Every structure is written in C-alpha cells, then in structure tokens.
C-alpha cells in the first residue's frame, strides 16, 4: 500500500485494466473506508451500486456513451444520492421526512461524492486504477432504469475500477496560485488568465487536440466540441426532469 501523500501526488486516471480480478474482500475493504467519509448529520444519504455482472455492464455501457472501460473494467461503482432509505426510517419512527426538495438532493449528492472520492483514494493507494464517468448525470434517467433505482435515489457519479492495464503520464494542473484566494476572492486580470492558461495551451497534447478538432484555440475545443452549450442545456433539462421524477422537486 502506498502512503496517502504519495497516492495523491502521483495518481492519474486509469481507463484500461488488466485481467487480474478485484477480489470481494479488497472491494469490501475499500467501501468500508469510503463510508468513513464525512457525511451530513451522519445521515449517510447515499447508496453505492456495485456492478460486476458482464451483462449488466453491457446494459450500462450505451448510457455511458459507449466508453469501453464500462464494459472492460472488472467493477463499476455507481454512487447515488439516496434519501429513500433515510426517509423510510423516519416514517417508520413517527417522523415526517421533509426531503422532497432540491436542497435535500444537493445534500445527498455531496454525501455521495465524498464517499466516491474516498473510495477512489483508498483504491488508488492499493495500486488500483479508477476512472470517473461524467456520463452518469447526462444519462441518469436511463441508469435509473438499468439499476432499478426507486424514488428518492439519483445516480450522481460512477467509477470504473480495476488493476491498471496502462501507465499513462500525469496530466497537467493549473498552478496553485491560480485556484487559491487568500481571505477573499480576488478576481482575475486579463493577464492572470493568460499567464495561468498559457502552459496548458502550449502543451504538445493540447496543440494536437486543437488541430484534430479543426479549431483555432484550445478553449474552443471545450466550448465547441467537448462541453457545448446546446448539450449542456439539453442534458440539464433531462436532469431537472429526473430530479422531479425521483421526488426532489416537490416544493
Ligand atoms: C466528475 C468527473 C467525470 C469524469 N468523467 C469522465 C468520463 O466520462 N470519461 C473519462 O474518460 N474520464 C472522465 N473523467 C476523468 C477526467 O477526464 C480526468 O480526471 C482529468 O482529465 C484529469 O486527469 P487525471 O485524473 O489523470 O489527473 C471524469 C472526472 C471527473 C472528476
């Protein structure tokens, strides 16, 4: 096991996995550690769905935009905001749950994300590789069907997990000063923005990205190709409907 410090400083996303299985005992150990994460009011308003079954992974794959690692990873973990279980407990104990609203969803989503990230760190410190799946929120309505999630439960992220079958370079990060503000937010001058993003723009992989996508700037790759406004609005509408359907927009 690598120290947490080393894990945090050397980690990178792994999208290809070896054939080596992830045994149940190890996975259980990671989940126990994950569930020690801070949780709002100690309510633990989350659930984690483990997908190991080949057929179930195959069913999930199109809803993760056919990303190969969903089919190929030995384990897929779907982390859900879950007020179903807690509300059921309240009702069984003469308590009226008041969690059918957006704030409660957001609370449960925070809980779920904290568990997810803690599981990931635990996994990476054991030498396992992980990849988050942002597609979870895009296609939450379909993932809800596949995983049979009841009202009060919404998937907020998923992670593929396995022993690394690749050894990618670490990706870049903005310098710390770009993201840190002391005591108050200091808005960026035009020159700050240029300074902070220039190293990213100059990277070989970024330049390749720009050319491959027939764009003029790296920023355009984000705005016009990867995270387009029209897509963001389309998937926002679907997700707002999911919040409604799962009972979080009743107020
Ligand atoms: C919420 C979230 C969603 C992500 N979704 C995807 C995804 O759908 N597919 C993918 O290949 N990587 C995904 N990633 C991984 C990021 O692309 C990756 O973390 C980022 O490029 C930085 O690389 P690194 O983790 O190797 O440092 C996601 C990461 C986060 C935090």
mmCIF file of C-alpha atoms and ligand atoms in Angstrom:
data_model
loop_
_atom_site.group_PDB
_atom_site.id
_atom_site.type_symbol
_atom_site.label_atom_id
_atom_site.label_comp_id
_atom_site.label_asym_id
_atom_site.label_seq_id
_atom_site.Cartn_x
_atom_site.Cartn_y
_atom_site.Cartn_z
ATOM 1 C CA UNK A 1 0.000 0.000 0.000
ATOM 2 C CA UNK A 2 1.322 3.455 -0.955
ATOM 3 C CA UNK A 3 1.091 6.315 1.528
ATOM 4 C CA UNK A 4 -1.876 8.641 1.051
ATOM 5 C CA UNK A 5 0.520 11.530 0.275
ATOM 6 C CA UNK A 6 2.267 9.572 -2.483
ATOM 7 C CA UNK A 7 -1.058 8.387 -3.853
ATOM 8 C CA UNK A 8 -2.447 11.917 -4.016
ATOM 9 C CA UNK A 9 0.655 13.344 -5.666
ATOM 10 C CA UNK A 10 1.212 10.601 -8.229
ATOM 11 C CA UNK A 11 -2.304 9.482 -9.129
ATOM 12 C CA UNK A 12 -3.774 9.622 -12.623
ATOM 13 C CA UNK A 13 -6.932 8.308 -14.172
ATOM 14 C CA UNK A 14 -6.752 4.741 -15.491
ATOM 15 C CA UNK A 15 -9.029 3.792 -18.374
ATOM 16 C CA UNK A 16 -7.566 0.368 -19.299
ATOM 17 C CA UNK A 17 -7.495 -2.534 -16.888
ATOM 18 C CA UNK A 18 -5.616 -5.820 -16.653
ATOM 19 C CA UNK A 19 -7.335 -9.213 -16.490
ATOM 20 C CA UNK A 20 -6.482 -9.540 -12.790
ATOM 21 C CA UNK A 21 -9.712 -9.709 -10.785
ATOM 22 C CA UNK A 22 -10.554 -7.353 -7.924
ATOM 23 C CA UNK A 23 -11.479 -9.666 -5.098
ATOM 24 C CA UNK A 24 -14.568 -9.127 -2.968
ATOM 25 C CA UNK A 25 -12.610 -8.761 0.245
ATOM 26 C CA UNK A 26 -10.494 -5.947 -1.185
ATOM 27 C CA UNK A 27 -13.535 -4.192 -2.644
ATOM 28 C CA UNK A 28 -15.348 -4.518 0.664
ATOM 29 C CA UNK A 29 -12.363 -3.030 2.452
ATOM 30 C CA UNK A 30 -12.353 -0.034 0.073
ATOM 31 C CA UNK A 31 -16.077 0.502 0.623
ATOM 32 C CA UNK A 32 -15.707 0.342 4.405
ATOM 33 C CA UNK A 33 -13.020 3.032 4.168
ATOM 34 C CA UNK A 34 -15.167 5.087 1.782
ATOM 35 C CA UNK A 35 -18.088 5.002 4.181
ATOM 36 C CA UNK A 36 -15.897 6.588 6.862
ATOM 37 C CA UNK A 37 -16.026 9.824 4.827
ATOM 38 C CA UNK A 38 -17.749 12.786 6.437
ATOM 39 C CA UNK A 39 -21.491 12.684 5.885
ATOM 40 C CA UNK A 40 -24.159 15.328 6.506
ATOM 41 C CA UNK A 41 -25.558 14.933 10.038
ATOM 42 C CA UNK A 42 -24.234 11.376 9.978
ATOM 43 C CA UNK A 43 -27.298 10.508 7.886
ATOM 44 C CA UNK A 44 -25.328 8.675 5.141
ATOM 45 C CA UNK A 45 -27.773 9.754 2.466
ATOM 46 C CA UNK A 46 -26.146 7.745 -0.307
ATOM 47 C CA UNK A 47 -26.117 4.260 -1.799
ATOM 48 C CA UNK A 48 -23.469 2.544 -3.881
ATOM 49 C CA UNK A 49 -24.414 0.050 -6.596
ATOM 50 C CA UNK A 50 -21.690 -2.495 -7.401
ATOM 51 C CA UNK A 51 -21.819 -3.785 -10.973
ATOM 52 C CA UNK A 52 -19.678 -6.840 -11.671
ATOM 53 C CA UNK A 53 -22.029 -8.809 -13.878
ATOM 54 C CA UNK A 54 -20.896 -8.778 -17.529
ATOM 55 C CA UNK A 55 -24.440 -8.457 -18.855
ATOM 56 C CA UNK A 56 -25.281 -5.591 -16.506
ATOM 57 C CA UNK A 57 -22.096 -3.768 -17.546
ATOM 58 C CA UNK A 58 -23.082 -4.318 -21.161
ATOM 59 C CA UNK A 59 -26.503 -2.826 -20.397
ATOM 60 C CA UNK A 60 -24.936 0.232 -18.754
ATOM 61 C CA UNK A 61 -22.341 0.867 -21.484
ATOM 62 C CA UNK A 62 -24.511 2.762 -24.011
ATOM 63 C CA UNK A 63 -25.675 5.072 -21.244
ATOM 64 C CA UNK A 64 -22.034 5.924 -20.579
ATOM 65 C CA UNK A 65 -21.717 6.896 -24.246
ATOM 66 C CA UNK A 66 -20.145 3.524 -25.063
ATOM 67 C CA UNK A 67 -16.961 4.243 -23.139
ATOM 68 C CA UNK A 68 -15.110 0.928 -23.368
ATOM 69 C CA UNK A 69 -13.950 0.889 -19.754
ATOM 70 C CA UNK A 70 -17.529 0.384 -18.540
ATOM 71 C CA UNK A 71 -17.618 -2.992 -20.311
ATOM 72 C CA UNK A 72 -13.985 -3.834 -19.692
ATOM 73 C CA UNK A 73 -13.425 -2.872 -16.037
ATOM 74 C CA UNK A 74 -13.953 -5.670 -13.524
ATOM 75 C CA UNK A 75 -16.034 -3.338 -11.339
ATOM 76 C CA UNK A 76 -18.298 -0.359 -11.947
ATOM 77 C CA UNK A 77 -19.476 1.559 -8.890
ATOM 78 C CA UNK A 78 -22.459 3.890 -9.199
ATOM 79 C CA UNK A 79 -22.731 6.395 -6.360
ATOM 80 C CA UNK A 80 -26.253 7.629 -5.711
ATOM 81 C CA UNK A 81 -27.779 10.440 -3.714
ATOM 82 C CA UNK A 82 -30.276 8.485 -1.601
ATOM 83 C CA UNK A 83 -32.956 9.915 0.670
ATOM 84 C CA UNK A 84 -35.160 6.832 0.177
ATOM 85 C CA UNK A 85 -33.635 4.748 2.972
ATOM 86 C CA UNK A 86 -33.433 7.603 5.483
ATOM 87 C CA UNK A 87 -36.999 8.771 4.757
ATOM 88 C CA UNK A 88 -38.264 5.200 5.176
ATOM 89 C CA UNK A 89 -36.597 5.094 8.601
ATOM 90 C CA UNK A 90 -38.198 8.427 9.530
ATOM 91 C CA UNK A 91 -41.657 7.221 8.506
ATOM 92 C CA UNK A 92 -41.231 4.012 10.496
ATOM 93 C CA UNK A 93 -40.486 6.136 13.537
ATOM 94 C CA UNK A 94 -43.365 8.631 13.598
ATOM 95 C CA UNK A 95 -41.194 11.276 11.911
ATOM 96 C CA UNK A 96 -42.299 13.143 8.790
ATOM 97 C CA UNK A 97 -39.395 13.360 6.307
ATOM 98 C CA UNK A 98 -39.015 16.738 4.588
ATOM 99 C CA UNK A 99 -36.552 15.718 1.909
ATOM 100 C CA UNK A 100 -38.587 16.087 -1.271
ATOM 101 C CA UNK A 101 -36.737 19.212 -2.376
ATOM 102 C CA UNK A 102 -33.685 20.390 -4.267
ATOM 103 C CA UNK A 103 -31.595 21.231 -1.207
ATOM 104 C CA UNK A 104 -32.009 17.675 0.070
ATOM 105 C CA UNK A 105 -30.933 16.302 -3.305
ATOM 106 C CA UNK A 106 -27.851 18.511 -3.225
ATOM 107 C CA UNK A 107 -27.056 17.421 0.336
ATOM 108 C CA UNK A 108 -27.309 13.769 -0.646
ATOM 109 C CA UNK A 109 -25.254 14.409 -3.802
ATOM 110 C CA UNK A 110 -22.473 15.949 -1.698
ATOM 111 C CA UNK A 111 -22.550 12.909 0.610
ATOM 112 C CA UNK A 112 -22.383 10.549 -2.382
ATOM 113 C CA UNK A 113 -19.462 12.416 -3.957
ATOM 114 C CA UNK A 114 -17.497 12.437 -0.721
ATOM 115 C CA UNK A 115 -17.868 8.661 -0.424
ATOM 116 C CA UNK A 116 -16.952 8.237 -4.077
ATOM 117 C CA UNK A 117 -13.754 10.224 -3.792
ATOM 118 C CA UNK A 118 -12.783 8.477 -0.554
ATOM 119 C CA UNK A 119 -13.272 5.052 -2.164
ATOM 120 C CA UNK A 120 -11.154 6.249 -5.095
ATOM 121 C CA UNK A 121 -8.293 7.367 -2.869
ATOM 122 C CA UNK A 122 -8.467 4.077 -0.932
ATOM 123 C CA UNK A 123 -8.409 2.173 -4.238
ATOM 124 C CA UNK A 124 -5.543 4.169 -5.707
ATOM 125 C CA UNK A 125 -3.480 3.756 -2.553
ATOM 126 C CA UNK A 126 -3.828 -0.046 -3.059
ATOM 127 C CA UNK A 127 -2.471 0.343 -6.605
ATOM 128 C CA UNK A 128 -5.868 0.046 -8.290
ATOM 129 C CA UNK A 129 -6.874 2.413 -11.086
ATOM 130 C CA UNK A 130 -10.121 4.345 -11.363
ATOM 131 C CA UNK A 131 -11.963 6.467 -13.893
ATOM 132 C CA UNK A 132 -14.934 8.686 -13.062
ATOM 133 C CA UNK A 133 -17.849 8.617 -15.501
ATOM 134 C CA UNK A 134 -19.367 12.070 -16.011
ATOM 135 C CA UNK A 135 -21.908 10.449 -18.304
ATOM 136 C CA UNK A 136 -23.757 9.331 -15.148
ATOM 137 C CA UNK A 137 -25.541 12.670 -14.778
ATOM 138 C CA UNK A 138 -26.107 13.020 -18.532
ATOM 139 C CA UNK A 139 -27.954 9.709 -18.694
ATOM 140 C CA UNK A 140 -29.249 9.435 -15.129
ATOM 141 C CA UNK A 141 -32.775 8.655 -16.381
ATOM 142 C CA UNK A 142 -31.530 5.535 -18.198
ATOM 143 C CA UNK A 143 -29.143 4.440 -15.449
ATOM 144 C CA UNK A 144 -32.069 4.690 -13.012
ATOM 145 C CA UNK A 145 -33.937 2.141 -15.174
ATOM 146 C CA UNK A 146 -30.996 -0.276 -15.506
ATOM 147 C CA UNK A 147 -30.163 -0.176 -11.794
ATOM 148 C CA UNK A 148 -33.829 -0.069 -10.737
ATOM 149 C CA UNK A 149 -33.402 2.992 -8.530
ATOM 150 C CA UNK A 150 -36.589 3.913 -6.633
ATOM 151 C CA UNK A 151 -37.913 7.439 -5.939
ATOM 152 C CA UNK A 152 -35.560 9.367 -3.676
ATOM 153 C CA UNK A 153 -32.469 7.874 -5.357
ATOM 154 C CA UNK A 154 -30.446 9.520 -8.158
ATOM 155 C CA UNK A 155 -27.042 8.430 -9.538
ATOM 156 C CA UNK A 156 -24.590 11.322 -9.256
ATOM 157 C CA UNK A 157 -21.381 9.694 -10.393
ATOM 158 C CA UNK A 158 -19.911 6.331 -11.321
ATOM 159 C CA UNK A 159 -16.398 4.986 -11.303
ATOM 160 C CA UNK A 160 -14.738 2.128 -13.157
ATOM 161 C CA UNK A 161 -12.259 0.219 -11.040
ATOM 162 C CA UNK A 162 -9.582 -2.360 -11.752
ATOM 163 C CA UNK A 163 -5.888 -3.167 -11.761
ATOM 164 C CA UNK A 164 -4.106 -0.835 -14.204
ATOM 165 C CA UNK A 165 -3.533 -2.128 -17.723
ATOM 166 C CA UNK A 166 -1.826 1.076 -18.806
ATOM 167 C CA UNK A 167 0.653 3.531 -17.367
ATOM 168 C CA UNK A 168 -0.346 6.994 -18.580
ATOM 169 C CA UNK A 169 1.543 10.225 -17.919
ATOM 170 C CA UNK A 170 0.145 12.506 -15.256
ATOM 171 C CA UNK A 171 -1.993 15.285 -16.666
ATOM 172 C CA UNK A 172 -1.228 18.954 -16.055
ATOM 173 C CA UNK A 173 -2.815 21.173 -13.423
ATOM 174 C CA UNK A 174 -3.100 24.929 -13.130
ATOM 175 C CA UNK A 175 -0.525 26.385 -10.730
ATOM 176 C CA UNK A 176 -1.807 26.501 -7.157
ATOM 177 C CA UNK A 177 -1.892 30.307 -7.164
ATOM 178 C CA UNK A 178 -4.471 30.165 -9.972
ATOM 179 C CA UNK A 179 -7.031 28.434 -7.805
ATOM 180 C CA UNK A 180 -6.234 29.804 -4.339
ATOM 181 C CA UNK A 181 -7.588 33.077 -2.937
ATOM 182 C CA UNK A 182 -6.499 34.452 0.418
ATOM 183 C CA UNK A 183 -9.307 35.592 2.688
ATOM 184 C CA UNK A 184 -11.394 36.983 -0.198
ATOM 185 C CA UNK A 185 -11.872 36.155 -3.854
ATOM 186 C CA UNK A 186 -9.574 38.280 -5.998
ATOM 187 C CA UNK A 187 -10.967 38.409 -9.497
ATOM 188 C CA UNK A 188 -8.528 37.681 -12.321
ATOM 189 C CA UNK A 189 -6.918 40.296 -14.518
ATOM 190 C CA UNK A 190 -6.754 39.526 -18.218
ATOM 191 C CA UNK A 191 -3.020 38.965 -17.822
ATOM 192 C CA UNK A 192 -3.593 36.471 -14.983
ATOM 193 C CA UNK A 193 -5.865 34.392 -17.195
ATOM 194 C CA UNK A 194 -3.290 34.430 -19.972
ATOM 195 C CA UNK A 195 -0.484 33.509 -17.575
ATOM 196 C CA UNK A 196 -2.352 30.661 -15.883
ATOM 197 C CA UNK A 197 -3.632 29.007 -19.062
ATOM 198 C CA UNK A 198 -0.639 29.548 -21.356
ATOM 199 C CA UNK A 199 1.329 26.473 -20.191
ATOM 200 C CA UNK A 200 -1.760 24.321 -20.842
ATOM 201 C CA UNK A 201 -2.224 25.851 -24.304
ATOM 202 C CA UNK A 202 1.425 25.257 -25.180
ATOM 203 C CA UNK A 203 1.434 21.576 -24.285
ATOM 204 C CA UNK A 204 2.024 19.197 -27.178
ATOM 205 C CA UNK A 205 -1.154 17.217 -26.409
ATOM 206 C CA UNK A 206 -3.225 20.416 -26.299
ATOM 207 C CA UNK A 207 -1.899 21.599 -29.648
ATOM 208 C CA UNK A 208 -2.687 18.206 -31.133
ATOM 209 C CA UNK A 209 -6.177 18.422 -29.707
ATOM 210 C CA UNK A 210 -6.736 21.801 -31.372
ATOM 211 C CA UNK A 211 -5.561 20.525 -34.763
ATOM 212 C CA UNK A 212 -7.508 17.258 -34.544
ATOM 213 C CA UNK A 213 -10.697 19.169 -33.825
ATOM 214 C CA UNK A 214 -10.017 21.767 -36.546
ATOM 215 C CA UNK A 215 -10.203 24.601 -34.032
ATOM 216 C CA UNK A 216 -8.254 27.798 -33.600
ATOM 217 C CA UNK A 217 -7.810 27.711 -29.811
ATOM 218 C CA UNK A 218 -7.818 25.144 -27.021
ATOM 219 C CA UNK A 219 -10.724 26.940 -25.347
ATOM 220 C CA UNK A 220 -12.786 26.341 -28.490
ATOM 221 C CA UNK A 221 -12.221 22.602 -28.118
ATOM 222 C CA UNK A 222 -14.039 22.862 -24.794
ATOM 223 C CA UNK A 223 -16.803 25.274 -25.847
ATOM 224 C CA UNK A 224 -17.459 23.927 -29.362
ATOM 225 C CA UNK A 225 -16.645 20.221 -29.088
ATOM 226 C CA UNK A 226 -16.351 18.727 -25.616
ATOM 227 C CA UNK A 227 -18.775 20.720 -23.439
ATOM 228 C CA UNK A 228 -21.106 22.537 -25.803
ATOM 229 C CA UNK A 229 -23.789 24.936 -24.585
ATOM 230 C CA UNK A 230 -26.531 23.142 -26.531
ATOM 231 C CA UNK A 231 -25.572 19.793 -24.948
ATOM 232 C CA UNK A 232 -25.356 21.348 -21.501
ATOM 233 C CA UNK A 233 -28.837 22.786 -21.851
ATOM 234 C CA UNK A 234 -30.242 19.558 -23.315
ATOM 235 C CA UNK A 235 -28.859 17.370 -20.507
ATOM 236 C CA UNK A 236 -29.782 19.972 -17.853
ATOM 237 C CA UNK A 237 -33.418 19.702 -18.915
ATOM 238 C CA UNK A 238 -33.291 15.915 -18.689
ATOM 239 C CA UNK A 239 -31.613 16.037 -15.283
ATOM 240 C CA UNK A 240 -34.159 18.540 -13.935
ATOM 241 C CA UNK A 241 -36.872 16.136 -15.070
ATOM 242 C CA UNK A 242 -35.044 13.306 -13.248
ATOM 243 C CA UNK A 243 -34.998 15.403 -10.068
ATOM 244 C CA UNK A 244 -38.731 15.910 -10.477
ATOM 245 C CA UNK A 245 -39.493 12.258 -11.272
ATOM 246 C CA UNK A 246 -37.419 10.964 -8.362
ATOM 247 C CA UNK A 247 -39.294 13.267 -5.964
ATOM 248 C CA UNK A 248 -36.800 16.024 -5.253
ATOM 249 C CA UNK A 249 -38.697 18.967 -6.800
ATOM 250 C CA UNK A 250 -41.941 18.832 -4.915
ATOM 251 C CA UNK A 251 -41.561 22.310 -3.453
HETATM 252 C C1 LIG B 1 -16.858 14.142 -12.370
HETATM 253 C C2 LIG B 1 -15.855 13.570 -13.359
HETATM 254 C C3 LIG B 1 -16.316 12.982 -14.515
HETATM 255 C C4 LIG B 1 -15.417 12.401 -15.406
HETATM 256 N N1 LIG B 1 -15.901 11.751 -16.497
HETATM 257 C C5 LIG B 1 -15.058 11.102 -17.323
HETATM 258 C C6 LIG B 1 -15.551 10.331 -18.398
HETATM 259 O O1 LIG B 1 -16.773 10.228 -18.609
HETATM 260 N N2 LIG B 1 -14.665 9.688 -19.192
HETATM 261 C C7 LIG B 1 -13.321 9.754 -18.974
HETATM 262 O O2 LIG B 1 -12.557 9.143 -19.740
HETATM 263 N N3 LIG B 1 -12.806 10.463 -17.949
HETATM 264 C C8 LIG B 1 -13.639 11.133 -17.109
HETATM 265 N N4 LIG B 1 -13.150 11.825 -16.027
HETATM 266 C C9 LIG B 1 -11.697 11.827 -15.774
HETATM 267 C C10 LIG B 1 -11.095 13.175 -16.146
HETATM 268 O O3 LIG B 1 -11.064 13.294 -17.542
HETATM 269 C C11 LIG B 1 -9.686 13.281 -15.533
HETATM 270 O O4 LIG B 1 -9.790 13.252 -14.129
HETATM 271 C C12 LIG B 1 -8.985 14.553 -15.963
HETATM 272 O O5 LIG B 1 -8.745 14.560 -17.338
HETATM 273 C C13 LIG B 1 -7.655 14.714 -15.235
HETATM 274 O O6 LIG B 1 -6.854 13.577 -15.449
HETATM 275 P P1 LIG B 1 -6.240 12.753 -14.216
HETATM 276 O O7 LIG B 1 -7.390 12.268 -13.376
HETATM 277 O O8 LIG B 1 -5.481 11.638 -14.855
HETATM 278 O O9 LIG B 1 -5.363 13.697 -13.461
HETATM 279 C C14 LIG B 1 -14.021 12.453 -15.141
HETATM 280 C C15 LIG B 1 -13.574 13.067 -13.976
HETATM 281 C C16 LIG B 1 -14.484 13.623 -13.093
HETATM 282 C C17 LIG B 1 -13.975 14.246 -11.820
#
